[in-house]
Amino acid sequence: MRTMFRLAFLGVFLVITWGAVHAGAQQPAEKKPLIETPSMRLAAARTVFITRTHGSRIPFDVIRSTLEGWGRFTMVEMPDKADLIIEIYSSGDSGVQVSSSAKVSAESGQEEKSNSTRKDISPSEVKMTVFDSRNKRGLWAATESVRFAMKEKAKENNLVEAAEHLAAKFHDRLEPSTVK
């Protein structure tokens, strides 16, 4: 009788243990939240808001028209309606700066004025930064140097070229070419 009781107890124990293991195996595992990488966010984006934060309007216009022509994104007029915010910054805008000063001459006792003209010839760059509009996290950024030019038309052409390079870098980031 004891042996039968032990066998029955063992049988019940095995059935309960098997049922618990089997039931646990059929329940779906808890899903961990998916961590969205910058690449995933860029790939999923469909709307963009483009803004010029500093400098010449030329790089802004070139990048905006390039992105519009690409057809991947819809341009929106408000940042809260966009998936991505793209900021365009250009520095080193050449300009003529005029300054004047006055001092009293030690010899004549008269006030002497002096004028100086300075042309800013510092190197210029164009920077494009792409942010996630939801959390303002930076997703992509690149900077392109603008070749120096003395004439205004050549400078404008160099700004266009630098902006086109940035737009191409961004395009290649999202849709890498397979041809090398």
CSV table of N, CA and C in Angstrom, one decimal:
chain,number,residue,atom,x,y,z
A,1,MET,N,0.8,-1.2,0.0
A,1,MET,CA,0.0,0.0,0.0
A,1,MET,C,0.9,1.3,0.0
A,2,ARG,N,1.9,1.2,0.8
A,2,ARG,CA,2.8,2.3,0.8
A,2,ARG,C,3.4,2.5,-0.6
A,3,THR,N,3.8,1.5,-1.2
A,3,THR,CA,4.4,1.6,-2.5
A,3,THR,C,3.5,2.2,-3.5
A,4,MET,N,2.2,1.8,-3.5
A,4,MET,CA,1.2,2.4,-4.4
A,4,MET,C,1.0,3.8,-4.1
A,5,PHE,N,1.0,4.2,-2.8
A,5,PHE,CA,0.9,5.6,-2.5
A,5,PHE,C,2.0,6.4,-3.0
A,6,ARG,N,3.2,5.9,-2.9
A,6,ARG,CA,4.4,6.6,-3.4
A,6,ARG,C,4.4,6.7,-4.9
A,7,LEU,N,4.0,5.7,-5.6
A,7,LEU,CA,3.9,5.7,-7.0
A,7,LEU,C,2.8,6.7,-7.5
A,8,ALA,N,1.7,6.8,-6.8
A,8,ALA,CA,0.6,7.7,-7.1
A,8,ALA,C,1.1,9.1,-6.9
A,9,PHE,N,1.8,9.3,-5.7
A,9,PHE,CA,2.3,10.7,-5.4
A,9,PHE,C,3.3,11.1,-6.5
A,10,LEU,N,4.2,10.2,-6.8
A,10,LEU,CA,5.2,10.5,-7.9
A,10,LEU,C,4.6,10.8,-9.2
A,11,GLY,N,3.5,10.0,-9.6
A,11,GLY,CA,2.8,10.3,-10.8
A,11,GLY,C,2.2,11.6,-10.8
A,12,VAL,N,1.5,12.0,-9.7
A,12,VAL,CA,0.9,13.3,-9.6
A,12,VAL,C,1.9,14.4,-9.7
A,13,PHE,N,3.0,14.2,-9.0
A,13,PHE,CA,4.1,15.2,-9.0
A,13,PHE,C,4.7,15.4,-10.4
A,14,LEU,N,4.9,14.3,-11.1
A,14,LEU,CA,5.4,14.4,-12.5
A,14,LEU,C,4.4,15.1,-13.4
A,15,VAL,N,3.1,14.8,-13.3
A,15,VAL,CA,2.1,15.5,-14.1
A,15,VAL,C,2.1,16.9,-13.9
A,16,ILE,N,2.1,17.3,-12.6
A,16,ILE,CA,2.1,18.8,-12.2
A,16,ILE,C,3.4,19.4,-12.8
A,17,THR,N,4.5,18.8,-12.6
A,17,THR,CA,5.8,19.4,-13.0
A,17,THR,C,5.8,19.5,-14.6
A,18,TRP,N,5.3,18.5,-15.2
A,18,TRP,CA,5.3,18.5,-16.7
A,18,TRP,C,4.4,19.6,-17.2
A,19,GLY,N,3.2,19.7,-16.5
A,19,GLY,CA,2.2,20.7,-16.9
A,19,GLY,C,2.8,22.1,-16.7
A,20,ALA,N,3.5,22.4,-15.6
A,20,ALA,CA,4.0,23.7,-15.4
A,20,ALA,C,5.1,24.0,-16.4
A,21,VAL,N,6.0,23.1,-16.7
A,21,VAL,CA,7.0,23.3,-17.7
A,21,VAL,C,6.4,23.5,-19.0
A,22,HIS,N,5.5,22.7,-19.4
A,22,HIS,CA,4.8,22.8,-20.7
A,22,HIS,C,4.0,24.2,-20.8
A,23,ALA,N,3.3,24.6,-19.8
A,23,ALA,CA,2.6,25.8,-19.8
A,23,ALA,C,3.5,27.0,-19.9
A,24,GLY,N,4.6,27.0,-19.3
A,24,GLY,CA,5.6,28.1,-19.3
A,24,GLY,C,6.2,28.2,-20.7
A,25,ALA,N,6.4,27.1,-21.4
A,25,ALA,CA,7.0,27.1,-22.7
A,25,ALA,C,6.0,27.7,-23.7
A,26,GLN,N,4.7,27.6,-23.5
A,26,GLN,CA,3.8,28.1,-24.5
A,26,GLN,C,3.5,29.5,-24.3
A,27,GLN,N,3.8,30.1,-23.1
A,27,GLN,CA,3.5,31.5,-22.9
A,27,GLN,C,4.6,32.3,-23.7
A,28,PRO,N,4.2,33.4,-24.4
A,28,PRO,CA,5.1,34.1,-25.1
A,28,PRO,C,6.1,34.8,-24.1
A,29,ALA,N,7.3,34.9,-24.5
A,29,ALA,CA,8.3,35.6,-23.7
A,29,ALA,C,8.0,37.1,-23.7
A,30,GLU,N,8.3,37.7,-22.6
A,30,GLU,CA,8.1,39.2,-22.5
A,30,GLU,C,9.0,39.8,-23.6
A,31,LYS,N,8.3,40.7,-24.3
A,31,LYS,CA,9.1,41.5,-25.3
A,31,LYS,C,9.8,42.7,-24.7
A,32,LYS,N,11.1,42.7,-25.0
A,32,LYS,CA,11.8,43.9,-24.5
A,32,LYS,C,11.5,45.1,-25.4
A,33,PRO,N,11.5,46.3,-24.9
A,33,PRO,CA,11.3,47.4,-25.8
A,33,PRO,C,12.4,47.5,-26.8
A,34,LEU,N,12.0,47.8,-28.0
A,34,LEU,CA,13.0,47.9,-29.1
A,34,LEU,C,13.7,49.2,-29.0
A,35,ILE,N,15.1,49.2,-29.0
A,35,ILE,CA,15.9,50.4,-28.9
A,35,ILE,C,16.0,50.9,-30.4
A,36,GLU,N,15.5,52.1,-30.6
A,36,GLU,CA,15.6,52.6,-32.0
A,36,GLU,C,16.9,53.4,-32.2
A,37,THR,N,17.7,52.8,-33.1
A,37,THR,CA,19.0,53.4,-33.4
A,37,THR,C,18.8,54.6,-34.3
A,38,PRO,N,19.8,55.5,-34.4
A,38,PRO,CA,19.7,56.6,-35.3
A,38,PRO,C,19.4,56.2,-36.8
A,39,SER,N,20.1,55.1,-37.2
A,39,SER,CA,19.8,54.6,-38.5
A,39,SER,C,18.4,54.2,-38.7
A,40,MET,N,17.8,53.5,-37.7
A,40,MET,CA,16.4,53.1,-37.8
A,40,MET,C,15.5,54.3,-37.9
A,41,ARG,N,15.8,55.4,-37.1
A,41,ARG,CA,15.0,56.6,-37.1
A,41,ARG,C,15.1,57.3,-38.4
A,42,LEU,N,16.3,57.4,-39.0
A,42,LEU,CA,16.5,58.0,-40.3
A,42,LEU,C,15.7,57.3,-41.4
A,43,ALA,N,15.8,56.0,-41.3
A,43,ALA,CA,15.1,55.2,-42.3
A,43,ALA,C,13.6,55.3,-42.3
A,44,ALA,N,13.1,55.4,-41.1
A,44,ALA,CA,11.6,55.5,-40.9
A,44,ALA,C,11.0,56.9,-41.2
A,45,ALA,N,11.9,57.9,-41.2
A,45,ALA,CA,11.4,59.3,-41.3
A,45,ALA,C,10.8,59.5,-42.7
A,46,ARG,N,9.7,60.3,-42.7
A,46,ARG,CA,9.0,60.6,-44.0
A,46,ARG,C,8.8,62.1,-44.2
A,47,THR,N,8.8,62.9,-43.0
A,47,THR,CA,8.6,64.3,-43.1
A,47,THR,C,9.8,65.1,-42.5
A,48,VAL,N,10.2,66.2,-43.1
A,48,VAL,CA,11.3,67.0,-42.6
A,48,VAL,C,11.0,68.5,-42.5
A,49,PHE,N,11.5,69.1,-41.5
A,49,PHE,CA,11.5,70.6,-41.4
A,49,PHE,C,12.9,71.0,-41.5
A,50,ILE,N,13.2,72.0,-42.5
A,50,ILE,CA,14.5,72.5,-42.7
A,50,ILE,C,14.6,73.9,-42.2
A,51,THR,N,15.6,74.2,-41.5
A,51,THR,CA,15.8,75.6,-41.0
A,51,THR,C,17.3,76.0,-41.2
A,52,ARG,N,17.4,77.3,-41.4
A,52,ARG,CA,18.8,77.9,-41.5
A,52,ARG,C,19.1,78.6,-40.1
A,53,THR,N,20.1,78.1,-39.5
A,53,THR,CA,20.5,78.7,-38.2
A,53,THR,C,21.4,79.8,-38.2
A,54,HIS,N,22.3,79.9,-39.2
A,54,HIS,CA,23.2,81.0,-39.3
A,54,HIS,C,23.8,81.0,-40.7
A,55,GLY,N,24.2,82.2,-41.2
A,55,GLY,CA,24.9,82.4,-42.4
A,55,GLY,C,24.1,82.5,-43.6
A,56,SER,N,24.8,82.3,-44.7
A,56,SER,CA,24.2,82.5,-46.1
A,56,SER,C,23.0,81.6,-46.3
A,57,ARG,N,22.1,82.2,-47.1
A,57,ARG,CA,20.9,81.4,-47.5
A,57,ARG,C,21.2,80.4,-48.6
A,58,ILE,N,22.3,80.6,-49.3
A,58,ILE,CA,22.6,79.7,-50.5
A,58,ILE,C,22.6,78.2,-50.1
A,59,PRO,N,23.4,77.8,-49.0
A,59,PRO,CA,23.4,76.4,-48.7
A,59,PRO,C,22.0,75.9,-48.3
A,60,PHE,N,21.3,76.7,-47.6
A,60,PHE,CA,19.9,76.3,-47.2
A,60,PHE,C,19.1,76.0,-48.4
A,61,ASP,N,19.1,76.9,-49.4
A,61,ASP,CA,18.3,76.8,-50.6
A,61,ASP,C,18.7,75.5,-51.4
A,62,VAL,N,20.0,75.3,-51.5
A,62,VAL,CA,20.5,74.2,-52.3
A,62,VAL,C,20.1,72.9,-51.6
A,63,ILE,N,20.3,72.7,-50.3
A,63,ILE,CA,20.0,71.5,-49.6
A,63,ILE,C,18.5,71.3,-49.7
A,64,ARG,N,17.7,72.3,-49.4
A,64,ARG,CA,16.2,72.1,-49.5
A,64,ARG,C,15.7,71.7,-50.8
A,65,SER,N,16.2,72.3,-51.9
A,65,SER,CA,15.8,71.9,-53.2
A,65,SER,C,16.3,70.5,-53.6
A,66,THR,N,17.5,70.1,-53.1
A,66,THR,CA,18.0,68.8,-53.4
A,66,THR,C,17.1,67.7,-52.7
A,67,LEU,N,16.7,68.0,-51.4
A,67,LEU,CA,15.9,67.0,-50.7
A,67,LEU,C,14.5,67.0,-51.3
A,68,GLU,N,14.0,68.1,-51.8
A,68,GLU,CA,12.6,68.1,-52.4
A,68,GLU,C,12.7,67.2,-53.7
A,69,GLY,N,13.8,67.4,-54.5
A,69,GLY,CA,13.9,66.7,-55.7
A,69,GLY,C,14.2,65.2,-55.5
A,70,TRP,N,14.7,64.8,-54.3
A,70,TRP,CA,14.9,63.4,-54.0
A,70,TRP,C,13.6,62.6,-53.9
A,71,GLY,N,12.6,63.2,-53.4
A,71,GLY,CA,11.3,62.6,-53.3
A,71,GLY,C,11.1,61.7,-52.2
A,72,ARG,N,12.1,61.5,-51.4
A,72,ARG,CA,12.0,60.6,-50.2
A,72,ARG,C,11.2,61.2,-49.1
A,73,PHE,N,11.3,62.5,-48.9
A,73,PHE,CA,10.7,63.3,-47.8
A,73,PHE,C,9.7,64.2,-48.3
A,74,THR,N,8.7,64.5,-47.4
A,74,THR,CA,7.7,65.5,-47.6
A,74,THR,C,8.2,66.7,-46.7
A,75,MET,N,8.3,67.9,-47.3
A,75,MET,CA,8.7,69.1,-46.5
A,75,MET,C,7.5,69.6,-45.7
A,76,VAL,N,7.7,70.0,-44.5
A,76,VAL,CA,6.6,70.6,-43.7
A,76,VAL,C,7.1,71.9,-43.2
A,77,GLU,N,6.2,72.8,-42.8
A,77,GLU,CA,6.5,74.1,-42.4
A,77,GLU,C,6.6,74.3,-40.9
A,78,MET,N,6.3,73.3,-40.1
A,78,MET,CA,6.3,73.4,-38.7
A,78,MET,C,7.2,72.2,-38.1
A,79,PRO,N,8.1,72.5,-37.2
A,79,PRO,CA,8.9,71.4,-36.7
A,79,PRO,C,8.1,70.3,-35.9
A,80,ASP,N,7.0,70.7,-35.3
A,80,ASP,CA,6.2,69.7,-34.6
A,80,ASP,C,5.5,68.8,-35.5
A,81,LYS,N,5.4,69.0,-36.8
A,81,LYS,CA,4.8,68.2,-37.8
A,81,LYS,C,5.8,67.3,-38.5
A,82,ALA,N,7.1,67.4,-38.2
A,82,ALA,CA,8.1,66.7,-38.9
A,82,ALA,C,8.6,65.5,-38.1
A,83,ASP,N,9.2,64.5,-38.8
A,83,ASP,CA,9.9,63.4,-38.2
A,83,ASP,C,11.3,63.8,-37.9
A,84,LEU,N,11.9,64.6,-38.8
A,84,LEU,CA,13.3,65.1,-38.7
A,84,LEU,C,13.3,66.6,-38.8
A,85,ILE,N,14.3,67.2,-38.1
A,85,ILE,CA,14.6,68.6,-38.2
A,85,ILE,C,16.0,68.7,-38.7
A,86,ILE,N,16.2,69.4,-39.8
A,86,ILE,CA,17.5,69.6,-40.4
A,86,ILE,C,17.9,71.0,-40.3
A,87,GLU,N,19.0,71.2,-39.6
A,87,GLU,CA,19.6,72.6,-39.5
A,87,GLU,C,20.7,72.8,-40.4
A,88,ILE,N,20.7,74.0,-41.1
A,88,ILE,CA,21.8,74.3,-42.0
A,88,ILE,C,22.5,75.5,-41.4
A,89,TYR,N,23.8,75.4,-41.3
A,89,TYR,CA,24.6,76.5,-40.7
A,89,TYR,C,25.8,76.7,-41.6
A,90,SER,N,26.1,78.0,-41.9
A,90,SER,CA,27.3,78.3,-42.7
A,90,SER,C,28.0,79.4,-41.9
A,91,SER,N,29.3,79.4,-42.0
A,91,SER,CA,30.1,80.3,-41.2
A,91,SER,C,31.1,81.0,-42.2
A,92,GLY,N,31.8,82.0,-41.7
A,92,GLY,CA,32.8,82.6,-42.4
A,92,GLY,C,32.4,83.4,-43.6
A,93,ASP,N,31.1,83.9,-43.5
A,93,ASP,CA,30.6,84.7,-44.6
A,93,ASP,C,31.5,85.9,-44.8
A,94,SER,N,32.2,86.0,-45.9
A,94,SER,CA,33.1,87.1,-46.2
A,94,SER,C,32.3,88.4,-46.2
A,95,GLY,N,32.8,89.4,-45.7
A,95,GLY,CA,32.2,90.7,-45.7
A,95,GLY,C,33.2,91.7,-45.4
A,96,VAL,N,32.9,92.9,-45.9
A,96,VAL,CA,33.8,94.0,-45.6
A,96,VAL,C,33.5,94.6,-44.3
A,97,GLN,N,34.4,94.8,-43.5
A,97,GLN,CA,34.2,95.5,-42.2
A,97,GLN,C,35.0,96.8,-42.2
A,98,VAL,N,34.3,97.8,-41.8
A,98,VAL,CA,35.0,99.2,-41.8
A,98,VAL,C,35.0,99.6,-40.4
A,99,SER,N,36.1,100.1,-39.9
A,99,SER,CA,36.2,100.6,-38.6
A,99,SER,C,37.0,102.0,-38.6
A,100,SER,N,36.6,102.8,-37.7
A,100,SER,CA,37.3,104.1,-37.7
A,100,SER,C,37.7,104.4,-36.2
A,101,SER,N,38.8,105.1,-36.1
A,101,SER,CA,39.2,105.5,-34.8
A,101,SER,C,39.8,106.9,-34.8
A,102,ALA,N,39.8,107.5,-33.7
A,102,ALA,CA,40.4,108.9,-33.6
A,102,ALA,C,41.3,109.0,-32.5
A,103,LYS,N,42.4,109.7,-32.7
A,103,LYS,CA,43.4,110.0,-31.6
A,103,LYS,C,43.9,111.4,-31.8
A,104,VAL,N,44.4,111.9,-30.7
A,104,VAL,CA,45.0,113.2,-30.8
A,104,VAL,C,46.5,113.1,-31.1
A,105,SER,N,46.9,113.9,-32.1
A,105,SER,CA,48.3,113.9,-32.5
A,105,SER,C,49.2,114.6,-31.4
A,106,ALA,N,50.3,114.0,-31.1
A,106,ALA,CA,51.2,114.6,-30.1
A,106,ALA,C,51.9,115.9,-30.7
A,107,GLU,N,52.1,115.9,-32.0
A,107,GLU,CA,52.8,117.0,-32.7
A,107,GLU,C,51.9,118.2,-32.9
A,108,SER,N,50.7,118.0,-33.4
A,108,SER,CA,49.8,119.1,-33.8
A,108,SER,C,48.7,119.4,-32.7
A,109,GLY,N,48.4,118.4,-31.9
A,109,GLY,CA,47.4,118.6,-30.9
A,109,GLY,C,46.0,118.5,-31.5
A,110,GLN,N,46.0,118.1,-32.8
A,110,GLN,CA,44.7,118.0,-33.5
A,110,GLN,C,44.2,116.5,-33.5
A,111,GLU,N,42.9,116.4,-33.6
A,111,GLU,CA,42.4,115.0,-33.6
A,111,GLU,C,42.6,114.5,-35.0
A,112,GLU,N,43.2,113.2,-35.1
A,112,GLU,CA,43.4,112.6,-36.3
A,112,GLU,C,42.5,111.4,-36.4
A,113,LYS,N,41.8,111.2,-37.5
A,113,LYS,CA,40.9,110.1,-37.7
A,113,LYS,C,41.6,109.1,-38.6
A,114,SER,N,41.4,107.9,-38.4
A,114,SER,CA,42.0,106.9,-39.3
A,114,SER,C,40.9,105.8,-39.5
A,115,ASN,N,40.8,105.4,-40.8
A,115,ASN,CA,39.8,104.4,-41.2
A,115,ASN,C,40.6,103.2,-41.6
A,116,SER,N,40.0,102.1,-41.4
A,116,SER,CA,40.6,100.9,-41.9
A,116,SER,C,39.5,100.0,-42.4
A,117,THR,N,39.9,99.3,-43.4
A,117,THR,CA,39.0,98.3,-44.1
A,117,THR,C,39.6,96.9,-44.0
A,118,ARG,N,38.8,96.0,-43.6
A,118,ARG,CA,39.3,94.6,-43.4
A,118,ARG,C,38.2,93.7,-44.1
A,119,LYS,N,38.8,92.8,-44.9
A,119,LYS,CA,37.9,91.8,-45.5
A,119,LYS,C,38.1,90.5,-44.8
A,120,ASP,N,37.0,89.9,-44.3
A,120,ASP,CA,37.1,88.6,-43.6
A,120,ASP,C,37.4,87.5,-44.6
A,121,ILE,N,38.6,86.9,-44.5
A,121,ILE,CA,39.0,85.9,-45.4
A,121,ILE,C,39.1,84.5,-44.7
A,122,SER,N,38.5,84.4,-43.5
A,122,SER,CA,38.6,83.2,-42.8
A,122,SER,C,37.9,82.1,-43.6
A,123,PRO,N,38.4,80.8,-43.4
A,123,PRO,CA,37.7,79.7,-44.1
A,123,PRO,C,36.3,79.6,-43.8
A,124,SER,N,35.5,79.2,-44.7
A,124,SER,CA,34.1,79.1,-44.5
A,124,SER,C,33.7,77.6,-44.5
A,125,GLU,N,32.6,77.3,-43.8
A,125,GLU,CA,32.2,75.9,-43.8
A,125,GLU,C,30.6,75.9,-43.8
A,126,VAL,N,30.1,74.8,-44.3
A,126,VAL,CA,28.7,74.6,-44.2
A,126,VAL,C,28.5,73.3,-43.4
A,127,LYS,N,27.5,73.4,-42.4
A,127,LYS,CA,27.3,72.2,-41.6
A,127,LYS,C,25.8,71.9,-41.7
A,128,MET,N,25.5,70.6,-41.8
A,128,MET,CA,24.1,70.1,-41.8
A,128,MET,C,24.0,69.1,-40.7
A,129,THR,N,23.0,69.4,-39.8
A,129,THR,CA,22.7,68.5,-38.6
A,129,THR,C,21.3,68.1,-38.7
A,130,VAL,N,21.1,66.8,-38.5
A,130,VAL,CA,19.8,66.2,-38.5
A,130,VAL,C,19.4,65.7,-37.1
A,131,PHE,N,18.2,66.2,-36.7
A,131,PHE,CA,17.8,65.8,-35.3
A,131,PHE,C,16.4,65.0,-35.4
A,132,ASP,N,16.2,64.2,-34.4
A,132,ASP,CA,14.9,63.6,-34.2
A,132,ASP,C,14.0,64.6,-33.7
A,133,SER,N,12.9,64.9,-34.3
A,133,SER,CA,12.0,65.9,-33.8
A,133,SER,C,11.3,65.6,-32.5
A,134,ARG,N,11.2,64.3,-32.2
A,134,ARG,CA,10.5,63.9,-30.9
A,134,ARG,C,11.4,64.2,-29.7
A,135,ASN,N,12.7,63.9,-29.7
A,135,ASN,CA,13.5,64.1,-28.6
A,135,ASN,C,14.7,65.0,-28.8
A,136,LYS,N,14.8,65.6,-29.9
A,136,LYS,CA,15.9,66.5,-30.3
A,136,LYS,C,17.3,65.8,-30.3
A,137,ARG,N,17.3,64.5,-30.4
A,137,ARG,CA,18.6,63.8,-30.4
A,137,ARG,C,19.2,63.9,-31.8
A,138,GLY,N,20.5,64.1,-31.8
A,138,GLY,CA,21.2,64.2,-33.0
A,138,GLY,C,21.3,62.9,-33.7
A,139,LEU,N,20.9,62.8,-35.0
A,139,LEU,CA,21.0,61.5,-35.7
A,139,LEU,C,22.1,61.5,-36.7
A,140,TRP,N,22.5,62.6,-37.3
A,140,TRP,CA,23.5,62.7,-38.3
A,140,TRP,C,24.0,64.1,-38.4
A,141,ALA,N,25.3,64.3,-38.7
A,141,ALA,CA,25.8,65.6,-38.9
A,141,ALA,C,27.0,65.5,-39.8
A,142,ALA,N,27.2,66.5,-40.6
A,142,ALA,CA,28.4,66.5,-41.5
A,142,ALA,C,28.8,68.0,-41.7
A,143,THR,N,30.0,68.2,-42.0
A,143,THR,CA,30.5,69.6,-42.3
A,143,THR,C,31.3,69.5,-43.6
A,144,GLU,N,31.1,70.5,-44.4
A,144,GLU,CA,31.9,70.6,-45.7
A,144,GLU,C,32.6,72.0,-45.7
A,145,SER,N,33.9,72.0,-46.0
A,145,SER,CA,34.6,73.2,-46.1
A,145,SER,C,34.3,73.8,-47.5
A,146,VAL,N,34.2,75.2,-47.5
A,146,VAL,CA,34.0,75.9,-48.7
A,146,VAL,C,35.3,76.4,-49.2
A,147,ARG,N,35.6,76.2,-50.4
A,147,ARG,CA,36.9,76.7,-51.0
A,147,ARG,C,36.9,78.2,-51.0
A,148,PHE,N,38.0,78.7,-50.8
A,148,PHE,CA,38.2,80.2,-50.7
A,148,PHE,C,38.0,80.8,-52.1
A,149,ALA,N,37.4,81.9,-52.2
A,149,ALA,CA,37.3,82.7,-53.4
A,149,ALA,C,37.3,84.2,-53.1
A,150,MET,N,37.9,84.9,-54.0
A,150,MET,CA,38.0,86.4,-53.8
A,150,MET,C,36.7,87.0,-54.4
A,151,LYS,N,36.3,86.5,-55.6
A,151,LYS,CA,35.1,87.1,-56.2
A,151,LYS,C,33.8,86.6,-55.7
A,152,GLU,N,32.8,87.4,-55.6
A,152,GLU,CA,31.6,87.1,-55.0
A,152,GLU,C,30.9,85.9,-55.7
A,153,LYS,N,30.9,85.9,-57.0
A,153,LYS,CA,30.3,84.9,-57.8
A,153,LYS,C,31.0,83.5,-57.6
A,154,ALA,N,32.3,83.5,-57.5
A,154,ALA,CA,33.0,82.3,-57.3
A,154,ALA,C,32.7,81.8,-55.9
A,155,LYS,N,32.6,82.7,-54.9
A,155,LYS,CA,32.3,82.3,-53.6
A,155,LYS,C,30.9,81.7,-53.5
A,156,GLU,N,29.9,82.2,-54.2
A,156,GLU,CA,28.6,81.7,-54.3
A,156,GLU,C,28.6,80.3,-54.9
A,157,ASN,N,29.4,80.1,-56.0
A,157,ASN,CA,29.5,78.8,-56.6
A,157,ASN,C,30.1,77.8,-55.7
A,158,ASN,N,31.1,78.2,-54.9
A,158,ASN,CA,31.7,77.3,-53.9
A,158,ASN,C,30.8,76.9,-52.8
A,159,LEU,N,29.9,77.9,-52.4
A,159,LEU,CA,28.9,77.5,-51.4
A,159,LEU,C,27.9,76.5,-51.9
A,160,VAL,N,27.5,76.7,-53.2
A,160,VAL,CA,26.6,75.7,-53.8
A,160,VAL,C,27.2,74.3,-53.9
A,161,GLU,N,28.5,74.3,-54.3
A,161,GLU,CA,29.2,73.0,-54.3
A,161,GLU,C,29.3,72.3,-53.0
A,162,ALA,N,29.6,73.1,-51.9
A,162,ALA,CA,29.7,72.5,-50.6
A,162,ALA,C,28.4,72.0,-50.1
A,163,ALA,N,27.3,72.7,-50.4
A,163,ALA,CA,26.0,72.3,-50.0
A,163,ALA,C,25.5,71.0,-50.8
A,164,GLU,N,25.9,71.0,-52.0
A,164,GLU,CA,25.6,69.8,-52.8
A,164,GLU,C,26.3,68.6,-52.3
A,165,HIS,N,27.6,68.7,-51.9
A,165,HIS,CA,28.3,67.6,-51.3
A,165,HIS,C,27.7,67.1,-50.0
A,166,LEU,N,27.2,68.1,-49.2
A,166,LEU,CA,26.5,67.7,-47.9
A,166,LEU,C,25.2,66.9,-48.2
A,167,ALA,N,24.4,67.4,-49.2
A,167,ALA,CA,23.2,66.7,-49.5
A,167,ALA,C,23.5,65.3,-50.1
A,168,ALA,N,24.6,65.2,-50.8
A,168,ALA,CA,25.0,63.9,-51.4
A,168,ALA,C,25.4,62.9,-50.3
A,169,LYS,N,26.2,63.5,-49.3
A,169,LYS,CA,26.6,62.6,-48.1
A,169,LYS,C,25.4,62.1,-47.4
A,170,PHE,N,24.4,63.0,-47.2
A,170,PHE,CA,23.2,62.6,-46.5
A,170,PHE,C,22.4,61.5,-47.3
A,171,HIS,N,22.3,61.7,-48.6
A,171,HIS,CA,21.6,60.8,-49.5
A,171,HIS,C,22.3,59.4,-49.4
A,172,ASP,N,23.7,59.4,-49.4
A,172,ASP,CA,24.4,58.2,-49.3
A,172,ASP,C,24.3,57.5,-48.0
A,173,ARG,N,24.1,58.3,-47.0
A,173,ARG,CA,23.9,57.7,-45.6
A,173,ARG,C,22.6,56.9,-45.5
A,174,LEU,N,21.6,57.5,-46.2
A,174,LEU,CA,20.3,56.8,-46.2
A,174,LEU,C,20.1,55.7,-47.2
A,175,GLU,N,20.7,56.0,-48.4
A,175,GLU,CA,20.6,55.0,-49.5
A,175,GLU,C,22.0,54.8,-50.1
A,176,PRO,N,22.8,54.0,-49.4
A,176,PRO,CA,24.2,53.8,-49.9
A,176,PRO,C,24.2,53.2,-51.3
A,177,SER,N,25.1,53.7,-52.1
A,177,SER,CA,25.2,53.1,-53.4
A,177,SER,C,25.9,51.8,-53.3
A,178,THR,N,25.5,50.9,-54.2
A,178,THR,CA,26.1,49.5,-54.2
A,178,THR,C,27.3,49.4,-55.1
A,179,VAL,N,27.4,50.4,-56.0
A,179,VAL,CA,28.6,50.4,-56.9
A,179,VAL,C,29.7,51.1,-56.2
A,180,LYS,N,30.9,50.5,-56.3
A,180,LYS,CA,32.1,51.1,-55.7
A,180,LYS,C,33.1,51.3,-56.7
